Amino acid sequence: MGRMTATPAPTPEPAPADRSATDRPKRVLLAAPRGYCAGVDRAVIAVEKALEQYGAPVYVRHEIVHNKYVVQTLERKGAIFVDQATEVPPGNIVMFSAHGVAPTVHEEARQGRLATIDATCPLVTKVHKEAIRYAKEDFDILLIGHEGHEEVIGTSGEAPDHIQLVDGPEDVASVEVRDPSRVVWLSQTTLSVDETMETVDALKDKFPQLISPPSDDICYATQNRQTAIKELAGQAELVIVVGSRNSSNSIRMVEVAKQAGVPAAYLVDFASEIDESWLEGVTSVGLSSGASVPDVLVQEVLEWLAQRGYVDVELVKTADEHLTFSLPKELRRDLRAEAAELVKE
């Protein structure tokens, strides 16, 4: 950067009021952080390591993470994705996804004589442990989350007799508990922070003695990506979030952008899904990606936008992320030999 001089610059003439959007420079506001979180990175590497160590096939119960590109890439390497552990032939290896599973699924794998690798995100495991602890203390547990989501199913399975699902503030009126002085809330890790706290506030109005978990259940990556989206939304006319439609955290990012006031926000798996009509009259495009999205997909969107004149890329950084998780301990064992022994029993 050159030295600044003290010579006053001439006062610029104001731009004509009717200057069209096409005359203004086009730019992309690129969110940071975005993409892979530590739990997703751990899970994807775990599948790759298992294939490398044990050879194909390695079975994975449900999508290892909610991203179409990641699943297709791992399938080409030899991973086989199944809906239930009961679909896996005895004597094989099955991995549980980052979203976590209920104890009944572990039992199904044992009954099916399968060697297992648990790739549950450690932050989801934390919620599971909280559910188990509060159930042992005979609390009613109000789990804030979306019905049918794999993470909610897994957490609920840890204490089915003590947990009831609260799917947003509108569900609070119908919630009943045994003892209002012994109630705690937990939450799915990938929710909108604002929406979750709205639900918590409604629950506290109904149950003033409601206990909060020891630490926030919503994961750091979800919060950070939502914070960055809010920042983008204040500066952009259009926000594009790269992510799959079954990715809860990606969907929430689009919702957060809209709630923050951006005129339009869309979710796409690939650059090819972007509709050029979205760019009409738009000079500033905000771009981010969900926590299960590899950055190669974001780079493809940047290239697509550059081809249409959006060559100025400005990083909008709202947090630093340095967290990493160690790989599942099962990868340190000879699981092929263990699986073979299980079949003999």
Tab-separated table of C-alpha atoms in Angstrom:
chain	number	residue	atom	x	y	z
A	1	MET	CA	0.000	0.000	0.000
A	2	GLY	CA	1.486	3.395	-1.027
A	3	ARG	CA	2.187	6.276	1.352
A	4	MET	CA	-0.791	8.540	1.970
A	5	THR	CA	-0.258	12.263	1.234
A	6	ALA	CA	-1.741	15.266	2.957
A	7	THR	CA	-3.006	16.763	-0.306
A	8	PRO	CA	-6.766	17.093	0.037
A	9	ALA	CA	-8.702	15.152	-2.533
A	10	PRO	CA	-11.233	17.020	-4.628
A	11	THR	CA	-14.775	16.710	-3.410
A	12	PRO	CA	-16.437	14.072	-5.593
A	13	GLU	CA	-19.604	14.970	-7.398
A	14	PRO	CA	-22.606	13.059	-6.143
A	15	ALA	CA	-23.617	10.133	-8.288
A	16	PRO	CA	-26.722	10.687	-10.398
A	17	ALA	CA	-29.833	9.595	-8.561
A	18	ASP	CA	-30.864	7.355	-11.431
A	19	ARG	CA	-27.566	5.474	-11.648
A	20	SER	CA	-28.482	1.866	-12.422
A	21	ALA	CA	-27.299	-1.112	-10.412
A	22	THR	CA	-25.378	-2.359	-13.448
A	23	ASP	CA	-23.090	0.708	-13.228
A	24	ARG	CA	-22.033	-0.075	-9.655
A	25	PRO	CA	-19.189	-2.522	-8.947
A	26	LYS	CA	-20.318	-6.061	-8.268
A	27	ARG	CA	-18.931	-7.839	-5.224
A	28	VAL	CA	-19.210	-11.020	-3.202
A	29	LEU	CA	-19.237	-10.874	0.588
A	30	LEU	CA	-17.711	-14.205	1.619
A	31	ALA	CA	-18.471	-15.398	5.145
A	32	ALA	CA	-15.811	-16.616	7.538
A	33	PRO	CA	-16.186	-18.996	9.195
A	34	ARG	CA	-18.180	-21.219	6.852
A	35	GLY	CA	-18.252	-24.863	5.759
A	36	TYR	CA	-16.885	-27.859	7.649
A	37	CYS	CA	-17.056	-27.819	11.434
A	38	ALA	CA	-14.821	-30.016	13.599
A	39	GLY	CA	-17.484	-32.706	14.048
A	40	VAL	CA	-18.152	-33.033	10.317
A	41	ASP	CA	-14.447	-33.051	9.471
A	42	ARG	CA	-13.907	-35.835	12.020
A	43	ALA	CA	-16.786	-37.928	10.650
A	44	VAL	CA	-15.775	-37.636	6.995
A	45	ILE	CA	-12.129	-38.437	7.756
A	46	ALA	CA	-13.304	-41.396	9.849
A	47	VAL	CA	-15.047	-42.934	6.825
A	48	GLU	CA	-12.005	-42.338	4.627
A	49	LYS	CA	-9.658	-43.835	7.247
A	50	ALA	CA	-11.890	-46.873	7.707
A	51	LEU	CA	-11.903	-47.530	3.954
A	52	GLU	CA	-8.132	-47.092	3.846
A	53	GLN	CA	-7.481	-49.408	6.811
A	54	TYR	CA	-10.106	-52.089	6.316
A	55	GLY	CA	-10.953	-51.853	2.620
A	56	ALA	CA	-14.390	-51.653	1.065
A	57	PRO	CA	-17.112	-52.068	1.884
A	58	VAL	CA	-17.619	-50.020	5.018
A	59	TYR	CA	-21.286	-49.545	5.814
A	60	VAL	CA	-22.594	-46.244	7.191
A	61	ARG	CA	-25.951	-46.002	8.913
A	62	HIS	CA	-27.689	-42.965	7.397
A	63	GLU	CA	-25.735	-40.213	5.671
A	64	ILE	CA	-22.483	-39.635	7.557
A	65	VAL	CA	-23.247	-35.902	7.280
A	66	HIS	CA	-26.097	-34.154	5.502
A	67	ASN	CA	-24.426	-33.232	2.231
A	68	LYS	CA	-25.143	-34.750	-1.161
A	69	TYR	CA	-21.646	-34.175	-2.590
A	70	VAL	CA	-19.878	-35.705	0.431
A	71	VAL	CA	-22.096	-38.799	0.373
A	72	GLN	CA	-21.627	-39.321	-3.378
A	73	THR	CA	-17.839	-38.902	-3.057
A	74	LEU	CA	-17.621	-41.466	-0.246
A	75	GLU	CA	-19.833	-43.894	-2.155
A	76	ARG	CA	-17.359	-43.806	-5.040
A	77	LYS	CA	-14.618	-44.737	-2.572
A	78	GLY	CA	-16.517	-47.791	-1.329
A	79	ALA	CA	-18.823	-46.619	1.459
A	80	ILE	CA	-22.317	-48.089	1.453
A	81	PHE	CA	-25.042	-46.028	3.109
A	82	VAL	CA	-27.980	-47.864	4.659
A	83	ASP	CA	-31.097	-46.751	6.500
A	84	GLN	CA	-30.750	-49.245	9.344
A	85	ALA	CA	-27.982	-51.367	10.859
A	86	THR	CA	-30.221	-54.407	10.331
A	87	GLU	CA	-29.573	-54.087	6.567
A	88	VAL	CA	-25.846	-54.801	7.007
A	89	PRO	CA	-24.751	-58.442	6.484
A	90	PRO	CA	-23.227	-60.053	9.602
A	91	GLY	CA	-19.472	-59.876	9.928
A	92	ASN	CA	-19.162	-56.391	8.477
A	93	ILE	CA	-18.258	-52.937	9.777
A	94	VAL	CA	-20.916	-50.274	10.285
A	95	MET	CA	-20.295	-46.654	11.177
A	96	PHE	CA	-22.778	-44.422	12.983
A	97	SER	CA	-23.178	-40.926	11.583
A	98	ALA	CA	-22.180	-37.602	13.145
A	99	HIS	CA	-25.787	-37.044	14.246
A	100	GLY	CA	-25.694	-39.779	16.874
A	101	VAL	CA	-27.877	-42.822	17.498
A	102	ALA	CA	-30.041	-44.201	20.286
A	103	PRO	CA	-28.873	-47.118	22.475
A	104	THR	CA	-31.297	-49.399	20.611
A	105	VAL	CA	-29.218	-48.932	17.444
A	106	HIS	CA	-26.052	-50.068	19.226
A	107	GLU	CA	-27.986	-53.136	20.375
A	108	GLU	CA	-29.193	-53.838	16.822
A	109	ALA	CA	-25.571	-53.811	15.659
A	110	ARG	CA	-24.572	-56.233	18.421
A	111	GLN	CA	-27.444	-58.545	17.547
A	112	GLY	CA	-26.456	-58.325	13.893
A	113	ARG	CA	-22.860	-59.332	14.718
A	114	LEU	CA	-21.371	-56.125	13.382
A	115	ALA	CA	-18.202	-54.291	14.331
A	116	THR	CA	-19.048	-50.634	14.927
A	117	ILE	CA	-17.414	-47.228	14.630
A	118	ASP	CA	-19.180	-44.386	16.400
A	119	ALA	CA	-18.589	-41.108	14.522
A	120	THR	CA	-21.103	-39.135	16.609
A	121	CYS	CA	-20.012	-35.509	16.964
A	122	PRO	CA	-18.609	-35.024	20.496
A	123	LEU	CA	-20.930	-32.034	20.952
A	124	VAL	CA	-23.932	-34.270	20.238
A	125	THR	CA	-22.509	-36.863	22.636
A	126	LYS	CA	-22.444	-34.125	25.285
A	127	VAL	CA	-26.200	-33.623	24.856
A	128	HIS	CA	-26.737	-37.395	25.106
A	129	LYS	CA	-24.826	-37.487	28.393
A	130	GLU	CA	-26.861	-34.578	29.729
A	131	ALA	CA	-30.073	-36.422	28.853
A	132	ILE	CA	-28.872	-39.568	30.635
A	133	ARG	CA	-27.818	-37.614	33.745
A	134	TYR	CA	-31.046	-35.650	34.088
A	135	ALA	CA	-33.129	-38.784	33.477
A	136	LYS	CA	-31.283	-40.563	36.296
A	137	GLU	CA	-32.143	-37.608	38.526
A	138	ASP	CA	-35.789	-38.052	37.441
A	139	PHE	CA	-36.172	-34.689	35.683
A	140	ASP	CA	-38.636	-34.067	32.909
A	141	ILE	CA	-36.479	-33.152	29.888
A	142	LEU	CA	-37.856	-30.757	27.297
A	143	LEU	CA	-35.869	-31.332	24.103
A	144	ILE	CA	-36.080	-28.396	21.722
A	145	GLY	CA	-35.694	-29.659	18.168
A	146	HIS	CA	-37.342	-30.721	14.948
A	147	GLU	CA	-39.415	-33.886	14.894
A	148	GLY	CA	-37.892	-36.614	12.754
A	149	HIS	CA	-34.365	-35.175	12.684
A	150	GLU	CA	-31.772	-37.911	13.228
A	151	GLU	CA	-30.109	-36.056	16.080
A	152	VAL	CA	-33.415	-35.629	17.917
A	153	ILE	CA	-34.249	-39.321	17.451
A	154	GLY	CA	-30.843	-40.302	18.856
A	155	THR	CA	-31.045	-38.003	21.881
A	156	SER	CA	-34.647	-38.974	22.649
A	157	GLY	CA	-33.625	-42.626	22.580
A	158	GLU	CA	-31.270	-42.097	25.518
A	159	ALA	CA	-34.177	-41.426	27.907
A	160	PRO	CA	-37.495	-41.976	26.104
A	161	ASP	CA	-39.525	-42.028	29.322
A	162	HIS	CA	-38.249	-38.618	30.426
A	163	ILE	CA	-37.947	-36.649	27.173
A	164	GLN	CA	-40.661	-34.796	25.302
A	165	LEU	CA	-40.019	-32.855	22.119
A	166	VAL	CA	-40.775	-29.140	21.851
A	167	ASP	CA	-40.706	-28.175	18.170
A	168	GLY	CA	-40.776	-24.392	18.512
A	169	PRO	CA	-42.625	-21.804	20.625
A	170	GLU	CA	-45.999	-22.883	19.272
A	171	ASP	CA	-45.607	-26.277	21.018
A	172	VAL	CA	-45.138	-24.791	24.499
A	173	ALA	CA	-48.845	-24.450	25.316
A	174	SER	CA	-49.337	-28.218	25.094
A	175	VAL	CA	-46.320	-29.173	27.237
A	176	GLU	CA	-47.185	-30.853	30.539
A	177	VAL	CA	-44.704	-31.998	33.205
A	178	ARG	CA	-44.946	-34.037	36.388
A	179	ASP	CA	-43.196	-31.549	38.668
A	180	PRO	CA	-42.580	-27.938	37.495
A	181	SER	CA	-39.658	-27.689	39.932
A	182	ARG	CA	-37.795	-30.537	38.216
A	183	VAL	CA	-37.703	-29.568	34.557
A	184	VAL	CA	-34.685	-28.992	32.300
A	185	TRP	CA	-34.370	-28.030	28.641
A	186	LEU	CA	-31.890	-29.424	26.124
A	187	SER	CA	-31.705	-28.755	22.400
A	188	GLN	CA	-30.730	-30.094	19.021
A	189	THR	CA	-27.280	-28.684	18.232
A	190	THR	CA	-28.069	-27.304	14.758
A	191	LEU	CA	-30.981	-24.964	15.487
A	192	SER	CA	-31.321	-21.236	15.021
A	193	VAL	CA	-29.988	-19.603	18.168
A	194	ASP	CA	-32.674	-16.898	18.124
A	195	GLU	CA	-35.535	-19.332	17.552
A	196	THR	CA	-34.272	-21.638	20.301
A	197	MET	CA	-34.080	-18.824	22.834
A	198	GLU	CA	-37.589	-17.736	21.848
A	199	THR	CA	-38.756	-21.249	22.707
A	200	VAL	CA	-36.756	-21.229	25.954
A	201	ASP	CA	-38.306	-17.893	26.967
A	202	ALA	CA	-41.788	-19.279	26.330
A	203	LEU	CA	-40.983	-22.366	28.401
A	204	LYS	CA	-39.653	-20.222	31.246
A	205	ASP	CA	-42.862	-18.202	31.231
A	206	LYS	CA	-44.779	-21.450	31.713
A	207	PHE	CA	-42.243	-23.129	34.021
A	208	PRO	CA	-40.366	-20.416	35.989
A	209	GLN	CA	-38.124	-23.000	37.673
A	210	LEU	CA	-36.953	-24.432	34.329
A	211	ILE	CA	-33.253	-25.369	34.494
A	212	SER	CA	-30.853	-24.623	31.634
A	213	PRO	CA	-28.128	-27.105	30.631
A	214	PRO	CA	-24.609	-26.510	32.023
A	215	SER	CA	-23.499	-25.101	28.656
A	216	ASP	CA	-25.230	-24.111	25.427
A	217	ASP	CA	-26.274	-27.148	23.420
A	218	ILE	CA	-26.294	-25.296	20.106
A	219	CYS	CA	-22.828	-25.961	18.735
A	220	TYR	CA	-20.176	-23.288	18.302
A	221	ALA	CA	-20.109	-23.787	14.514
A	222	THR	CA	-23.858	-23.303	14.150
A	223	GLN	CA	-23.709	-20.106	16.193
A	224	ASN	CA	-20.673	-18.773	14.330
A	225	ARG	CA	-22.181	-19.393	10.901
A	226	GLN	CA	-25.427	-17.724	11.898
A	227	THR	CA	-23.544	-14.696	13.259
A	228	ALA	CA	-21.656	-14.367	9.972
A	229	ILE	CA	-24.891	-14.655	7.988
A	230	LYS	CA	-26.443	-11.831	10.003
A	231	GLU	CA	-23.427	-9.674	9.178
A	232	LEU	CA	-23.726	-10.502	5.470
A	233	ALA	CA	-27.444	-9.888	5.439
A	234	GLY	CA	-26.919	-6.317	6.581
A	235	GLN	CA	-24.705	-5.573	3.575
A	236	ALA	CA	-25.973	-7.807	0.756
A	237	GLU	CA	-29.011	-7.746	-1.507
A	238	LEU	CA	-28.872	-11.498	-2.022
A	239	VAL	CA	-27.525	-14.316	0.178
A	240	ILE	CA	-26.605	-17.737	-1.200
A	241	VAL	CA	-26.007	-20.583	1.255
A	242	VAL	CA	-24.360	-23.716	-0.099
A	243	GLY	CA	-25.842	-26.772	1.577
A	244	SER	CA	-28.218	-29.694	1.162
A	245	ARG	CA	-31.935	-29.522	1.799
A	246	ASN	CA	-31.774	-32.159	4.533
A	247	SER	CA	-29.120	-30.148	6.408
A	248	SER	CA	-30.780	-28.506	9.390
A	249	ASN	CA	-27.997	-26.012	10.029
A	250	SER	CA	-27.913	-24.946	6.363
A	251	ILE	CA	-31.681	-24.383	6.291
A	252	ARG	CA	-31.436	-22.346	9.485
A	253	MET	CA	-28.782	-20.116	7.868
A	254	VAL	CA	-31.188	-19.191	5.066
A	255	GLU	CA	-33.905	-18.456	7.620
A	256	VAL	CA	-31.531	-16.319	9.701
A	257	ALA	CA	-30.545	-14.305	6.620
A	258	LYS	CA	-34.180	-13.584	5.808
A	259	GLN	CA	-34.953	-12.656	9.399
A	260	ALA	CA	-31.973	-10.288	9.351
A	261	GLY	CA	-33.582	-8.392	6.479
A	262	VAL	CA	-31.825	-9.503	3.296
A	263	PRO	CA	-34.232	-9.144	0.335
A	264	ALA	CA	-33.604	-12.700	-0.908
A	265	ALA	CA	-31.787	-15.817	0.347
A	266	TYR	CA	-31.491	-19.244	-1.268
A	267	LEU	CA	-30.054	-22.684	-0.491
A	268	VAL	CA	-28.188	-24.550	-3.259
A	269	ASP	CA	-26.210	-27.777	-3.378
A	270	PHE	CA	-24.174	-26.738	-6.409
A	271	ALA	CA	-23.418	-23.619	-8.452
A	272	SER	CA	-25.482	-25.069	-11.291
A	273	GLU	CA	-28.625	-24.639	-9.181
A	274	ILE	CA	-28.296	-20.850	-9.023
A	275	ASP	CA	-30.927	-19.050	-11.084
A	276	GLU	CA	-29.441	-16.104	-12.988
A	277	SER	CA	-32.653	-14.170	-12.439
A	278	TRP	CA	-31.708	-13.929	-8.737
A	279	LEU	CA	-28.904	-11.552	-9.733
A	280	GLU	CA	-31.098	-8.970	-11.473
A	281	GLY	CA	-30.362	-5.563	-9.925
A	282	VAL	CA	-28.011	-7.135	-7.350
A	283	THR	CA	-24.544	-5.687	-6.790
A	284	SER	CA	-23.657	-7.364	-3.461
A	285	VAL	CA	-24.001	-11.135	-3.030
A	286	GLY	CA	-23.458	-12.705	0.392
A	287	LEU	CA	-22.053	-16.246	0.254
A	288	SER	CA	-21.647	-18.875	2.962
A	289	SER	CA	-22.037	-22.617	3.458
A	290	GLY	CA	-23.403	-25.022	6.011
A	291	ALA	CA	-21.267	-26.931	8.494
A	292	SER	CA	-21.291	-30.118	6.374
A	293	VAL	CA	-20.156	-28.483	3.115
A	294	PRO	CA	-16.633	-28.885	1.670
A	295	ASP	CA	-15.142	-25.598	0.476
A	296	VAL	CA	-14.706	-26.875	-3.076
A	297	LEU	CA	-18.436	-26.264	-3.566
A	298	VAL	CA	-18.104	-22.662	-2.376
A	299	GLN	CA	-15.188	-22.118	-4.755
A	300	GLU	CA	-17.358	-23.343	-7.629
A	301	VAL	CA	-20.000	-20.753	-6.715
A	302	LEU	CA	-17.324	-18.039	-6.591
A	303	GLU	CA	-16.182	-19.037	-10.082
A	304	TRP	CA	-19.788	-19.017	-11.333
A	305	LEU	CA	-20.331	-15.541	-9.912
A	306	ALA	CA	-16.999	-14.256	-11.288
A	307	GLN	CA	-18.070	-15.299	-14.768
A	308	ARG	CA	-21.025	-12.963	-14.327
A	309	GLY	CA	-19.019	-9.980	-13.170
A	310	TYR	CA	-18.803	-10.570	-9.415
A	311	VAL	CA	-15.015	-10.606	-9.275
A	312	ASP	CA	-14.480	-8.481	-6.159
A	313	VAL	CA	-14.503	-10.862	-3.158
A	314	GLU	CA	-14.514	-9.348	0.312
A	315	LEU	CA	-14.052	-11.589	3.354
A	316	VAL	CA	-16.494	-10.918	6.175
A	317	LYS	CA	-14.900	-12.512	9.236
A	318	THR	CA	-16.799	-12.712	12.509
A	319	ALA	CA	-14.925	-15.470	14.381
A	320	ASP	CA	-11.878	-17.737	14.371
A	321	GLU	CA	-12.288	-21.487	14.670
A	322	HIS	CA	-9.460	-23.752	15.788
A	323	LEU	CA	-11.299	-26.665	17.447
A	324	THR	CA	-10.453	-30.193	16.330
A	325	PHE	CA	-11.620	-33.597	17.541
A	326	SER	CA	-9.640	-36.828	17.656
A	327	LEU	CA	-10.826	-39.661	15.424
A	328	PRO	CA	-13.055	-42.423	16.837
A	329	LYS	CA	-11.029	-44.758	19.037
A	330	GLU	CA	-12.401	-47.825	17.213
A	331	LEU	CA	-10.150	-46.985	14.252
A	332	ARG	CA	-7.178	-48.087	16.367
A	333	ARG	CA	-8.433	-51.696	16.382
A	334	ASP	CA	-8.552	-54.477	13.793
A	335	LEU	CA	-12.267	-54.311	13.174
A	336	ARG	CA	-12.244	-56.767	10.279
A	337	ALA	CA	-10.860	-59.440	12.641
A	338	GLU	CA	-13.376	-58.470	15.322
A	339	ALA	CA	-16.248	-58.690	12.839
A	340	ALA	CA	-15.087	-62.148	11.712
A	341	GLU	CA	-14.997	-63.337	15.328
A	342	LEU	CA	-18.514	-62.048	15.942
A	343	VAL	CA	-19.846	-64.237	13.147
A	344	LYS	CA	-18.251	-67.315	14.718
A	345	GLU	CA	-19.962	-66.779	18.061
